[in-house]
Amino acid sequence: MISGIITKVAGPLVIAEGMRNANMFDVVRVSKQRLIGEIIEMHGDKASIQVYEETSGLGPGEVVESTGVPLSVELGPGLIGAIYDGIQRPLNEIMKVAGNNLTRGVEVPSLDHKKKWHFNPSVKPGTKVQAGDVIGTVNETNAVLHKIMVPNKVSGTVKSIKEGDYTIDDTVAVIENSGKEINVTMAVKWPVRIGRPYKRKLSPDILLTTGQRTIDTLFPIAKGGVAAVPGPFGSGKTVVQHQLAKWAAADIIVYIGCGERGNEMTDVLNEFPELKDPRTGNSLMERTVLIANTSDMPVAAREASIYTGITIAEYFRDMGYTVALMADSTSRWAEALREMSGRLEEMPGEEGYPAYLGSRLAQFYERAGRVIVNGTGDTEGALSVIGAVSPPGGDISEPVSQATLRIVKVFWGLDASLAYKRHFPAINWLTSYSLYTDQLTNWFKENASEDFMELRGRLMSLLQDEAELQEIVNLVGMDALSSGDRLKLETARSIREDYLHQNAFDSIDTYTSLKKQVLMMRAILLSYDKSSEALKNGADIDLLMKMDIRERIGRFKYVEESDIDTEFGAISAVIDQEIEDVIERSED
């Protein structure tokens, strides 16, 4: 055991001497209280240690012990449904040991080492296997079949494997390679700062459907894609992430509350077990891992929580699952980096953030992707990352937002003015973008509609035209506009209020299938096209604006999925009838 002596304590930073034989990123135990820390810098025998717990009361002369291993997470059955802190300590178990107060230095295993799981082998003795191959399964919850894989860098022939009830420490299989026997258990450890390996990355050309119209239609994210949700306080970042967690086409959800306010994380912890999973009808927690690391917890643990979360997400990706990771928010993590950088007396970059802020963010987001995982065959897994960014005052010109935007391919810019108007999701359609759109064109044609991209393009151009026309209206009033422009404004209002506005708390409107999205777009554009034609034939613009069908198109989003074809047919018929009436009345 390598041990040293503390010479300096500066908040979460501890300097210890006598650590010559320790390694970078080794986990250490600090003082008699055995606080958890990680070596982040070495100068000769001096180690700079980032302590993941409160350091008040520590002083020079106390002992630091290195464990000799990097900060790692324990991966195995028991992860799903768990609620961890930033360094993968289960909060429920800590509460049993320490009560409601998070005691310093408390040591609790990440997974339950006493619980027995029923192991079903999926290979037989004599089978040749390699790293990443699935050798058996465990029914972890009703929603998740936990696959037990051959550990990294292990290959050979299965010598013995047997069905039965085992703890995660029991040997479930023995693999023989060149006369050497390797015992395989259901749990493995993995260093959090190292991405888990895979065979190759695939092109992001499959949509991650979310059921949120603004996202799926205008600013789609691909499976294995990365997105940022920047926005000021109260603009709905957390609700957007909740909606994605509930409705995105992902098998597993990993939700990291990284330095957010305690009450927001409390909402998550209270809501998620109550939320019904639309796939199974059971609790959403049956396919969710929560990492709770609030703003009143030690600042250094924010960095650990980000890496802990993405390593757990990669583990499930390696099983062939589609995983969605929500990080709320990366700004708090960046603030932790800034604080540690300042205490290390490094040369600051813009606004005091470390010069390596961009590369750290990139290292995190680049672990996302749709990949062919290790093992025999071509099993596909995907890890999509959605990071919330909380720029002070909603100003996205600040360094964290700008560094994030250089990395991610989807930008869902939340707008305070839309939120004040109660337009949710408050994604600004004029400033947001998705760089996956072109790669998803063929997918939309095959899976949604041949003319999906054309419909989407028309919606976008009408919204852009509205922004230009609105400037004219603000200057000289509505009377200055032609009848055609007034119709454009009315159609854009319909797109905003009837299509882009979506009620997350309405049982029907909370999720919209792609088929329904196509029919809703067609209904709005059909009304616009027929009205434009009627205008050319002399119809009165005021009568066109007052047609009853506009209200029915607005209510289309509240129609059950089973009735959408019938309703669209009825809307088409009524549009024709009402426009005929308008033309007749205009002639009179």
Coordinates of C-alpha atoms in Angstrom, one line a residue:
M1 CA 0.0 0.0 0.0
I2 CA 1.5 3.4 -1.1
S3 CA 1.0 6.0 1.5
G4 CA 1.8 9.7 1.8
I5 CA 1.3 12.7 4.1
I6 CA -0.9 15.7 3.5
T7 CA 1.0 19.0 3.1
K8 CA -1.8 21.3 1.9
V9 CA -5.6 21.3 1.8
A10 CA -7.4 23.8 -0.5
G11 CA -11.1 23.0 -0.6
P12 CA -11.6 19.8 -2.7
L13 CA -7.8 19.8 -3.6
V14 CA -5.4 18.0 -1.3
I15 CA -1.6 17.9 -1.9
A16 CA 0.3 14.9 -0.4
E17 CA 4.0 14.1 -0.4
G18 CA 5.6 10.6 -0.4
M19 CA 3.5 9.4 -3.3
R20 CA 6.3 8.7 -5.8
N21 CA 5.1 5.2 -6.7
A22 CA 1.5 6.1 -7.1
N23 CA -0.1 6.6 -10.6
M24 CA -2.2 9.2 -12.3
F25 CA -5.9 8.7 -11.7
D26 CA -5.4 6.2 -8.8
V27 CA -8.1 6.2 -6.2
V28 CA -6.8 7.2 -2.8
R29 CA -8.3 7.2 0.7
V30 CA -7.6 10.4 2.6
S31 CA -7.1 10.7 6.4
K32 CA -8.6 8.4 9.1
Q33 CA -12.1 9.3 7.7
R34 CA -11.1 7.4 4.5
L35 CA -12.5 10.1 2.2
I36 CA -12.5 9.1 -1.5
G37 CA -10.1 11.0 -3.8
E38 CA -8.4 10.6 -7.2
I39 CA -4.9 11.7 -8.2
I40 CA -5.2 14.3 -11.0
E41 CA -1.6 15.6 -11.1
M42 CA 1.9 14.2 -10.2
H43 CA 5.1 16.3 -9.6
G44 CA 7.9 14.0 -8.4
D45 CA 6.6 12.5 -5.1
K46 CA 3.9 15.2 -4.7
A47 CA 0.4 14.2 -5.7
S48 CA -2.5 16.6 -6.3
I49 CA -5.7 14.8 -5.2
Q50 CA -9.2 15.7 -6.1
V51 CA -11.3 14.7 -3.1
Y52 CA -14.9 13.7 -3.9
E53 CA -16.2 14.4 -0.4
E54 CA -16.3 17.4 2.0
T55 CA -12.7 18.2 3.2
S56 CA -13.5 20.5 6.1
G57 CA -11.5 19.5 9.2
L58 CA -8.6 18.0 7.2
G59 CA -5.2 19.3 7.8
P60 CA -1.5 18.7 7.1
G61 CA 0.1 15.6 8.6
E62 CA -2.8 13.3 8.0
V63 CA -2.2 10.1 6.0
V64 CA -3.2 9.4 2.4
E65 CA -3.3 5.8 1.1
S66 CA -3.4 4.8 -2.6
T67 CA -5.5 1.8 -3.6
G68 CA -3.4 1.3 -6.7
V69 CA -6.4 1.2 -9.0
P70 CA -8.0 3.9 -11.1
L71 CA -11.5 5.2 -10.4
S72 CA -13.7 2.4 -11.6
V73 CA -17.4 1.4 -11.7
E74 CA -18.8 -2.0 -10.9
L75 CA -20.8 -3.4 -13.8
G76 CA -23.2 -6.3 -13.4
P77 CA -26.8 -7.3 -12.4
G78 CA -28.4 -4.8 -10.0
L79 CA -27.6 -1.6 -11.9
I80 CA -31.1 -1.1 -13.3
G81 CA -33.4 0.8 -11.0
A82 CA -30.5 1.9 -8.8
I83 CA -29.9 5.5 -7.6
Y84 CA -26.2 6.3 -7.2
D85 CA -24.2 9.3 -6.1
G86 CA -21.4 10.6 -8.4
I87 CA -19.0 7.9 -7.4
Q88 CA -21.4 5.0 -7.7
R89 CA -22.4 4.6 -4.1
P90 CA -26.0 3.5 -3.8
L91 CA -27.9 6.1 -2.0
N92 CA -30.6 3.7 -0.7
E93 CA -27.9 1.5 0.9
I94 CA -26.1 4.6 2.3
M95 CA -29.3 5.7 4.0
K96 CA -29.6 2.3 5.7
V97 CA -26.0 2.6 7.0
A98 CA -25.8 6.4 7.8
G99 CA -29.4 7.7 7.9
N100 CA -30.6 10.7 6.0
N101 CA -27.2 12.6 6.2
L102 CA -24.5 11.6 3.7
T103 CA -21.8 10.7 6.2
R104 CA -18.2 11.3 5.0
G105 CA -16.0 8.2 4.3
V106 CA -19.0 5.8 4.2
E107 CA -18.1 2.6 2.3
V108 CA -20.9 0.8 0.6
P109 CA -20.6 -1.7 -2.3
S110 CA -22.0 -0.4 -5.6
L111 CA -23.9 -3.7 -6.3
D112 CA -25.5 -6.1 -3.9
H113 CA -22.9 -8.9 -3.4
K114 CA -25.3 -11.1 -1.4
K115 CA -28.3 -11.2 -3.7
K116 CA -28.6 -14.3 -5.9
W117 CA -29.6 -13.9 -9.5
H118 CA -30.8 -16.8 -11.8
F119 CA -28.2 -17.3 -14.5
N120 CA -29.3 -18.9 -17.8
P121 CA -26.4 -20.0 -20.0
S122 CA -26.5 -19.2 -23.7
V123 CA -23.5 -21.2 -24.7
K124 CA -22.4 -24.8 -24.0
P125 CA -19.1 -26.3 -22.8
G126 CA -16.7 -26.6 -25.7
T127 CA -17.9 -23.4 -27.4
K128 CA -15.1 -21.0 -28.5
V129 CA -15.7 -17.5 -27.3
Q130 CA -14.0 -14.1 -27.4
A131 CA -14.3 -10.8 -25.5
G132 CA -17.8 -9.4 -25.7
D133 CA -19.6 -12.6 -26.5
V134 CA -22.7 -13.2 -24.4
I135 CA -22.4 -16.4 -22.4
G136 CA -25.6 -16.1 -20.4
T137 CA -28.5 -13.9 -19.3
V138 CA -30.1 -12.7 -16.1
N139 CA -33.7 -11.4 -15.9
E140 CA -32.8 -8.2 -14.1
T141 CA -36.3 -6.5 -14.4
N142 CA -39.4 -7.1 -16.5
A143 CA -38.0 -4.7 -19.1
V144 CA -34.3 -5.6 -19.2
L145 CA -32.5 -8.9 -19.9
H146 CA -29.1 -8.4 -18.5
K147 CA -26.5 -10.1 -20.7
I148 CA -23.4 -11.6 -19.1
M149 CA -20.4 -11.0 -21.5
V150 CA -16.9 -12.5 -21.7
P151 CA -14.6 -9.9 -20.1
N152 CA -12.3 -7.7 -22.1
K153 CA -9.1 -9.3 -23.4
V154 CA -10.4 -12.8 -22.5
S155 CA -10.9 -15.5 -25.1
G156 CA -10.8 -19.3 -25.3
T157 CA -13.0 -22.4 -25.0
V158 CA -15.8 -22.7 -22.4
K159 CA -14.7 -25.5 -20.1
S160 CA -17.7 -25.4 -17.8
I161 CA -21.0 -23.4 -17.5
K162 CA -24.1 -24.2 -15.5
E163 CA -27.6 -22.7 -14.9
G164 CA -28.4 -21.8 -11.4
D165 CA -28.7 -19.1 -8.8
Y166 CA -25.5 -17.2 -8.2
T167 CA -24.2 -14.0 -6.5
I168 CA -22.3 -11.6 -8.7
D169 CA -19.0 -12.9 -7.1
D170 CA -19.7 -16.6 -7.9
T171 CA -18.0 -18.2 -10.9
V172 CA -20.7 -18.9 -13.6
A173 CA -18.3 -20.1 -16.3
V174 CA -14.7 -21.3 -16.7
I175 CA -12.9 -20.4 -19.9
E176 CA -9.8 -22.2 -20.9
N177 CA -7.0 -20.7 -23.0
S178 CA -3.6 -22.4 -23.6
G179 CA -4.0 -24.5 -20.5
K180 CA -4.9 -21.5 -18.4
E181 CA -8.3 -21.4 -16.7
I182 CA -10.1 -18.1 -16.3
N183 CA -13.1 -17.8 -13.9
V184 CA -15.9 -15.6 -15.2
T185 CA -18.3 -13.9 -12.7
M186 CA -21.4 -11.8 -13.4
A187 CA -19.7 -8.5 -12.3
V188 CA -16.7 -6.7 -13.8
K189 CA -14.9 -3.4 -12.9
W190 CA -14.1 -0.8 -15.5
P191 CA -12.1 2.4 -15.2
V192 CA -14.4 5.3 -15.9
R193 CA -12.0 7.5 -17.8
I194 CA -11.4 4.8 -20.5
G195 CA -14.1 4.3 -23.1
R196 CA -15.2 0.6 -23.5
P197 CA -13.9 -0.9 -26.8
Y198 CA -16.0 -1.8 -29.8
K199 CA -15.3 -3.1 -33.4
R200 CA -16.3 -0.1 -35.5
K201 CA -18.5 3.0 -35.6
L202 CA -21.5 3.2 -37.9
S203 CA -23.0 6.1 -39.8
P204 CA -25.7 8.0 -37.8
D205 CA -28.4 7.4 -40.4
I206 CA -31.3 5.9 -38.2
L207 CA -33.7 8.3 -36.4
L208 CA -33.9 8.1 -32.6
T209 CA -37.7 8.7 -32.5
T210 CA -38.8 10.7 -29.5
G211 CA -42.5 11.4 -30.3
Q212 CA -41.8 15.2 -29.8
R213 CA -42.9 16.9 -33.0
T214 CA -40.4 19.8 -32.9
I215 CA -37.5 17.4 -32.4
D216 CA -38.6 14.6 -34.8
T217 CA -39.7 16.8 -37.6
L218 CA -37.5 19.9 -37.5
F219 CA -34.4 19.0 -35.5
P220 CA -34.0 15.2 -35.4
I221 CA -31.3 13.3 -33.5
A222 CA -29.9 10.1 -34.9
K223 CA -29.4 6.9 -32.9
G224 CA -25.9 7.2 -31.4
G225 CA -26.1 11.0 -31.9
V226 CA -25.2 13.9 -29.6
A227 CA -27.4 16.8 -28.8
A228 CA -27.2 19.9 -26.6
V229 CA -30.2 21.6 -24.9
P230 CA -29.0 25.1 -23.8
G231 CA -31.4 27.4 -22.1
P232 CA -31.9 29.8 -19.3
F233 CA -33.5 29.0 -15.9
G234 CA -37.2 28.1 -16.3
S235 CA -37.1 27.4 -20.1
G236 CA -37.9 23.7 -19.8
K237 CA -34.6 21.9 -20.1
T238 CA -35.5 19.3 -17.4
V239 CA -39.0 18.7 -18.9
V240 CA -37.4 18.1 -22.4
Q241 CA -35.0 15.6 -20.9
H242 CA -37.9 13.9 -18.9
Q243 CA -39.9 13.6 -22.1
L244 CA -36.9 12.1 -24.0
A245 CA -36.3 9.7 -21.1
K246 CA -39.9 8.5 -21.2
W247 CA -40.6 8.4 -25.0
A248 CA -37.3 8.1 -26.9
A249 CA -36.9 4.8 -28.7
A250 CA -34.2 3.6 -26.2
D251 CA -34.0 0.3 -24.3
I252 CA -32.1 1.8 -21.4
I253 CA -32.0 5.3 -19.9
V254 CA -29.1 6.7 -17.8
Y255 CA -30.0 10.0 -16.2
I256 CA -27.2 12.0 -14.6
G257 CA -28.2 14.9 -12.4
C258 CA -24.9 16.7 -12.4
G259 CA -24.8 19.6 -10.0
E260 CA -28.4 20.7 -10.6
R261 CA -30.5 22.1 -7.8
G262 CA -31.5 19.6 -5.1
N263 CA -35.2 20.2 -5.7
E264 CA -34.9 19.4 -9.4
M265 CA -33.2 16.1 -8.6
T266 CA -35.8 15.4 -6.0
D267 CA -38.5 15.8 -8.6
V268 CA -36.6 13.2 -10.8
L269 CA -36.3 10.8 -7.9
N270 CA -40.0 11.2 -7.0
E271 CA -41.3 11.2 -10.6
F272 CA -39.4 8.5 -12.4
P273 CA -40.6 5.6 -10.1
E274 CA -44.1 6.9 -10.6
L275 CA -43.9 7.4 -14.4
K276 CA -45.4 4.5 -16.4
D277 CA -43.1 3.1 -19.1
P278 CA -45.2 3.3 -22.3
R279 CA -43.5 0.1 -23.5
T280 CA -44.3 -2.1 -20.5
G281 CA -46.9 -0.3 -18.5
N282 CA -44.6 -0.8 -15.4
S283 CA -42.4 1.8 -13.6
L284 CA -39.9 3.7 -15.9
M285 CA -37.3 2.8 -13.3
E286 CA -37.3 -0.8 -14.6
R287 CA -35.0 0.4 -17.5
T288 CA -33.4 3.4 -15.8
V289 CA -30.2 4.1 -13.9
L290 CA -30.2 7.4 -11.9
I291 CA -27.0 9.2 -10.8
A292 CA -27.9 12.0 -8.3
N293 CA -25.2 14.6 -7.7
T294 CA -26.8 17.8 -6.7
S295 CA -25.3 21.3 -6.3
D296 CA -24.8 21.0 -2.6
M297 CA -22.7 17.9 -2.9
P298 CA -18.9 18.3 -3.1
V299 CA -18.1 20.1 -6.4
A300 CA -15.3 17.7 -7.5
A301 CA -17.8 14.7 -7.6
R302 CA -19.5 16.3 -10.6
E303 CA -16.7 15.2 -12.9
A304 CA -16.9 11.6 -11.5
S305 CA -20.7 11.5 -12.0
I306 CA -20.3 12.3 -15.7
Y307 CA -17.8 9.5 -16.3
T308 CA -19.6 7.1 -14.1
G309 CA -22.8 7.6 -16.0
I310 CA -21.3 7.2 -19.5
T311 CA -19.4 4.1 -18.5
I312 CA -22.6 2.4 -17.3
A313 CA -24.3 3.5 -20.5
E314 CA -21.5 2.0 -22.6
Y315 CA -21.8 -1.3 -20.7
F316 CA -25.4 -1.7 -21.7
R317 CA -24.6 -0.5 -25.3
D318 CA -22.1 -3.4 -25.4
M319 CA -25.0 -5.8 -24.8
G320 CA -26.6 -4.6 -28.1
Y321 CA -29.1 -2.2 -26.5
T322 CA -30.0 1.3 -27.6
V323 CA -29.1 3.6 -24.7
A324 CA -30.0 7.2 -24.1
L325 CA -27.9 9.2 -21.6
M326 CA -29.2 12.5 -20.2
A327 CA -26.7 14.8 -18.5
D328 CA -28.3 17.7 -16.6
S329 CA -26.2 19.8 -16.8
T330 CA -22.7 19.8 -18.3
S331 CA -22.3 23.5 -17.2
R332 CA -22.1 22.5 -13.6
W333 CA -19.4 20.0 -14.5
A334 CA -17.5 22.7 -16.3
E335 CA -17.8 24.9 -13.2
A336 CA -16.2 22.1 -11.2
L337 CA -13.3 21.9 -13.7
R338 CA -12.9 25.7 -13.4
E339 CA -12.7 25.5 -9.6
M340 CA -10.2 22.6 -9.6
S341 CA -8.1 24.3 -12.3
G342 CA -8.0 27.5 -10.2
R343 CA -6.9 25.6 -7.1
L344 CA -4.2 23.9 -9.2
E345 CA -3.0 27.4 -10.2
E346 CA -3.2 26.5 -13.9
M347 CA -3.2 29.2 -16.6
P348 CA -6.9 30.1 -17.1
G349 CA -8.6 30.3 -20.4
E350 CA -11.7 32.3 -21.3
E351 CA -13.8 33.4 -18.3
G352 CA -11.5 31.5 -16.0
Y353 CA -12.4 28.1 -17.4
P354 CA -9.4 25.8 -18.0
A355 CA -7.8 25.9 -21.5
Y356 CA -8.6 22.2 -21.9
L357 CA -12.4 22.7 -21.4
G358 CA -13.2 21.9 -25.1
S359 CA -11.1 18.7 -25.2
R360 CA -12.7 17.4 -21.9
L361 CA -16.2 18.0 -23.3
A362 CA -15.2 16.3 -26.6
Q363 CA -13.8 13.3 -24.8
F364 CA -17.2 12.9 -23.1
Y365 CA -19.4 13.4 -26.1
E366 CA -17.2 11.3 -28.4
R367 CA -18.0 8.2 -26.4
A368 CA -21.5 8.3 -28.0
G369 CA -22.2 6.5 -31.2
R370 CA -23.9 3.7 -33.0
V371 CA -21.4 0.8 -33.1
I372 CA -20.8 -2.8 -33.9
V373 CA -19.9 -4.2 -30.5
N374 CA -17.1 -6.6 -29.6
G375 CA -17.8 -10.3 -29.9
T376 CA -18.7 -12.9 -32.5
G377 CA -21.1 -11.6 -35.1
D378 CA -22.2 -8.1 -35.9
T379 CA -24.3 -7.1 -33.0
E380 CA -25.3 -3.4 -33.1
G381 CA -25.5 -1.1 -30.0
A382 CA -26.1 2.6 -29.8
L383 CA -25.4 5.3 -27.2
S384 CA -27.0 8.7 -27.7
V385 CA -26.0 11.6 -25.4
I386 CA -28.3 14.6 -24.7
G387 CA -26.5 17.2 -22.6
A388 CA -28.3 20.1 -21.0
V389 CA -26.3 23.3 -20.8
S390 CA -27.2 26.1 -18.3
P391 CA -25.5 29.3 -19.6
P392 CA -25.8 32.2 -17.1
G393 CA -28.7 34.4 -18.1
G394 CA -29.3 32.2 -21.2
D395 CA -26.3 33.8 -22.9
I396 CA -24.9 31.0 -25.2
S397 CA -21.9 33.1 -26.2
E398 CA -20.2 31.9 -23.0
P399 CA -17.4 29.3 -23.2
V400 CA -19.3 26.1 -22.2
S401 CA -22.1 26.6 -24.7
Q402 CA -19.6 27.5 -27.5
A403 CA -17.3 24.6 -26.7
T404 CA -20.4 22.2 -26.7
L405 CA -21.7 23.6 -30.0
R406 CA -18.4 22.9 -31.7
I407 CA -18.8 19.2 -30.7
V408 CA -22.5 18.3 -30.9
K409 CA -24.5 17.9 -34.1
V410 CA -27.9 18.9 -32.8
F411 CA -28.7 22.2 -31.1
W412 CA -32.1 22.6 -29.4
G413 CA -31.9 26.2 -28.3
L414 CA -34.5 26.9 -25.6
D415 CA -35.9 30.4 -25.6
A416 CA -37.0 32.3 -22.4
S417 CA -39.5 34.4 -24.4
L418 CA -41.3 31.3 -25.7
A419 CA -41.3 29.8 -22.2
Y420 CA -42.9 33.0 -20.9
K421 CA -45.6 32.7 -23.6
R422 CA -46.2 29.1 -22.3
H423 CA -45.0 27.7 -25.6
F424 CA -43.5 24.3 -24.7
P425 CA -41.2 22.7 -25.7
A426 CA -39.6 26.2 -25.9
I427 CA -37.2 25.2 -28.7
N428 CA -36.6 28.2 -30.9
W429 CA -37.2 27.1 -34.5
L430 CA -35.1 30.0 -35.9
T431 CA -31.9 29.4 -34.0
S432 CA -31.9 25.6 -33.5
Y433 CA -30.5 23.1 -36.0
S434 CA -29.7 19.4 -36.7
L435 CA -26.7 18.3 -38.8
Y436 CA -28.1 14.8 -39.0
T437 CA -31.0 15.8 -41.3
D438 CA -29.3 15.0 -44.6
Q439 CA -28.1 11.6 -43.4
L440 CA -31.7 10.8 -42.2
T441 CA -33.4 11.8 -45.5
N442 CA -33.5 8.2 -46.8
W443 CA -34.7 6.9 -43.4
F444 CA -37.6 9.3 -43.4
K445 CA -38.6 8.4 -47.0
E446 CA -38.6 4.7 -46.1
N447 CA -40.1 4.8 -42.6
A448 CA -42.3 7.9 -42.5
S449 CA -43.4 9.2 -45.9
E450 CA -41.9 9.7 -49.3
D451 CA -42.6 13.5 -49.1
F452 CA -41.6 13.9 -45.4
M453 CA -38.6 16.1 -46.1
E454 CA -40.6 18.2 -48.5
L455 CA -43.3 18.8 -45.9
R456 CA -40.7 19.6 -43.3
G457 CA -39.0 22.1 -45.7
R458 CA -42.3 23.9 -46.4
L459 CA -43.0 24.2 -42.6
M460 CA -39.5 25.7 -42.0
S461 CA -39.8 28.2 -44.9
L462 CA -43.2 29.4 -43.7
L463 CA -41.8 29.9 -40.2
Q464 CA -38.9 31.9 -41.6
D465 CA -41.2 33.9 -43.8
E466 CA -43.3 34.7 -40.7
A467 CA -40.2 36.1 -38.9
E468 CA -39.6 38.5 -41.8
L469 CA -43.3 39.5 -42.2
Q470 CA -43.6 40.0 -38.4
E471 CA -40.9 42.7 -38.6
I472 CA -43.0 44.6 -41.3
V473 CA -46.2 44.2 -39.1
N474 CA -44.3 45.6 -36.1
L475 CA -43.2 48.6 -38.1
V476 CA -46.3 49.5 -40.2
G477 CA -49.1 47.3 -39.1
M478 CA -51.1 44.4 -40.5
D479 CA -52.9 46.5 -43.1
A480 CA -49.7 46.9 -45.1
L481 CA -49.6 43.2 -45.9
S482 CA -51.1 41.6 -49.0
S483 CA -53.8 38.9 -48.6
G484 CA -51.2 36.2 -49.5
D485 CA -48.9 37.4 -46.8
R486 CA -51.7 37.5 -44.2
L487 CA -52.6 33.9 -45.1
K488 CA -48.9 33.0 -44.6
L489 CA -48.9 34.6 -41.2
E490 CA -52.1 32.7 -40.2
T491 CA -50.6 29.4 -41.5
A492 CA -47.3 30.0 -39.5
R493 CA -49.4 30.7 -36.4
S494 CA -51.1 27.3 -37.0
I495 CA -47.7 25.6 -37.3
R496 CA -46.5 27.2 -34.1
E497 CA -49.6 26.7 -32.0
D498 CA -51.1 23.6 -33.4
Y499 CA -48.0 21.6 -34.4
L500 CA -44.9 22.8 -32.5
H501 CA -46.6 23.4 -29.2
Q502 CA -46.9 20.1 -27.4
N503 CA -48.4 19.4 -24.0
A504 CA -46.2 17.0 -22.1
F505 CA -48.9 16.5 -19.5
D506 CA -51.7 15.6 -21.8
S507 CA -52.1 11.8 -22.2
I508 CA -52.5 12.0 -26.0
D509 CA -50.5 15.0 -27.0
T510 CA -47.4 13.9 -24.9
Y511 CA -46.4 11.5 -27.7
T512 CA -47.0 11.8 -31.5
S513 CA -46.1 8.9 -33.8
L514 CA -44.3 9.8 -37.1
K515 CA -47.4 8.8 -39.1
K516 CA -49.5 11.3 -37.1
Q517 CA -46.8 14.0 -37.5
V518 CA -47.0 13.5 -41.3
L519 CA -50.9 13.8 -41.3
M520 CA -50.8 16.9 -39.1
M521 CA -48.3 18.6 -41.4
R522 CA -50.4 17.6 -44.4
A523 CA -53.6 19.0 -42.8
I524 CA -52.0 22.4 -42.2
L525 CA -50.4 22.6 -45.6
L526 CA -53.6 21.3 -47.4
S527 CA -55.5 24.1 -45.8
Y528 CA -52.8 26.6 -46.8
D529 CA -52.7 25.4 -50.4
K530 CA -56.4 25.3 -50.9
S531 CA -56.8 28.8 -49.3
S532 CA -54.0 30.2 -51.6
E533 CA -55.8 28.8 -54.6
A534 CA -59.1 30.3 -53.4
L535 CA -57.5 33.7 -53.0
K536 CA -56.4 33.6 -56.7
N537 CA -60.0 32.8 -57.6
G538 CA -61.2 35.9 -55.7
A539 CA -62.0 34.6 -52.3
D540 CA -62.2 37.1 -49.4
I541 CA -59.2 36.8 -47.1
D542 CA -61.3 37.7 -44.0
L543 CA -63.7 34.8 -44.7
L544 CA -60.8 32.4 -45.3
M545 CA -59.3 33.4 -41.9
K546 CA -62.6 32.7 -40.1
M547 CA -63.1 29.2 -41.4
D548 CA -64.2 26.7 -38.7
I549 CA -61.8 24.1 -40.0
R550 CA -58.8 26.0 -38.5
E551 CA -60.0 25.1 -35.0
R552 CA -60.5 21.4 -36.0
I553 CA -56.9 21.3 -37.4
G554 CA -55.8 22.7 -34.1
R555 CA -57.5 19.9 -32.2
F556 CA -56.0 17.2 -34.4
K557 CA -53.1 16.7 -31.9
Y558 CA -55.6 15.5 -29.3
V559 CA -57.0 12.8 -31.6
E560 CA -56.2 9.2 -30.6
E561 CA -53.6 7.4 -32.8
S562 CA -56.2 4.8 -33.8
D563 CA -58.5 7.5 -35.3
I564 CA -56.0 9.7 -37.1
D565 CA -56.7 8.4 -40.7
T566 CA -60.5 8.9 -40.2
E567 CA -59.9 12.4 -38.8
F568 CA -57.6 13.4 -41.6
G569 CA -60.1 12.2 -44.2
A570 CA -62.8 14.2 -42.5
I571 CA -60.6 17.4 -42.3
S572 CA -59.8 17.1 -46.0
A573 CA -63.5 16.9 -46.9
V574 CA -64.4 19.8 -44.7
I575 CA -61.6 22.0 -46.1
D576 CA -63.0 21.5 -49.6
Q577 CA -66.6 22.2 -48.5
E578 CA -65.7 25.3 -46.5
I579 CA -63.5 26.8 -49.2
E580 CA -66.4 26.3 -51.7
D581 CA -68.7 28.2 -49.4
V582 CA -66.1 31.0 -49.0
I583 CA -65.8 31.4 -52.8
E584 CA -69.6 31.5 -53.2
R585 CA -70.0 34.1 -50.4
S586 CA -67.1 36.2 -51.9
E587 CA -68.8 36.3 -55.3
D588 CA -72.1 37.5 -53.6

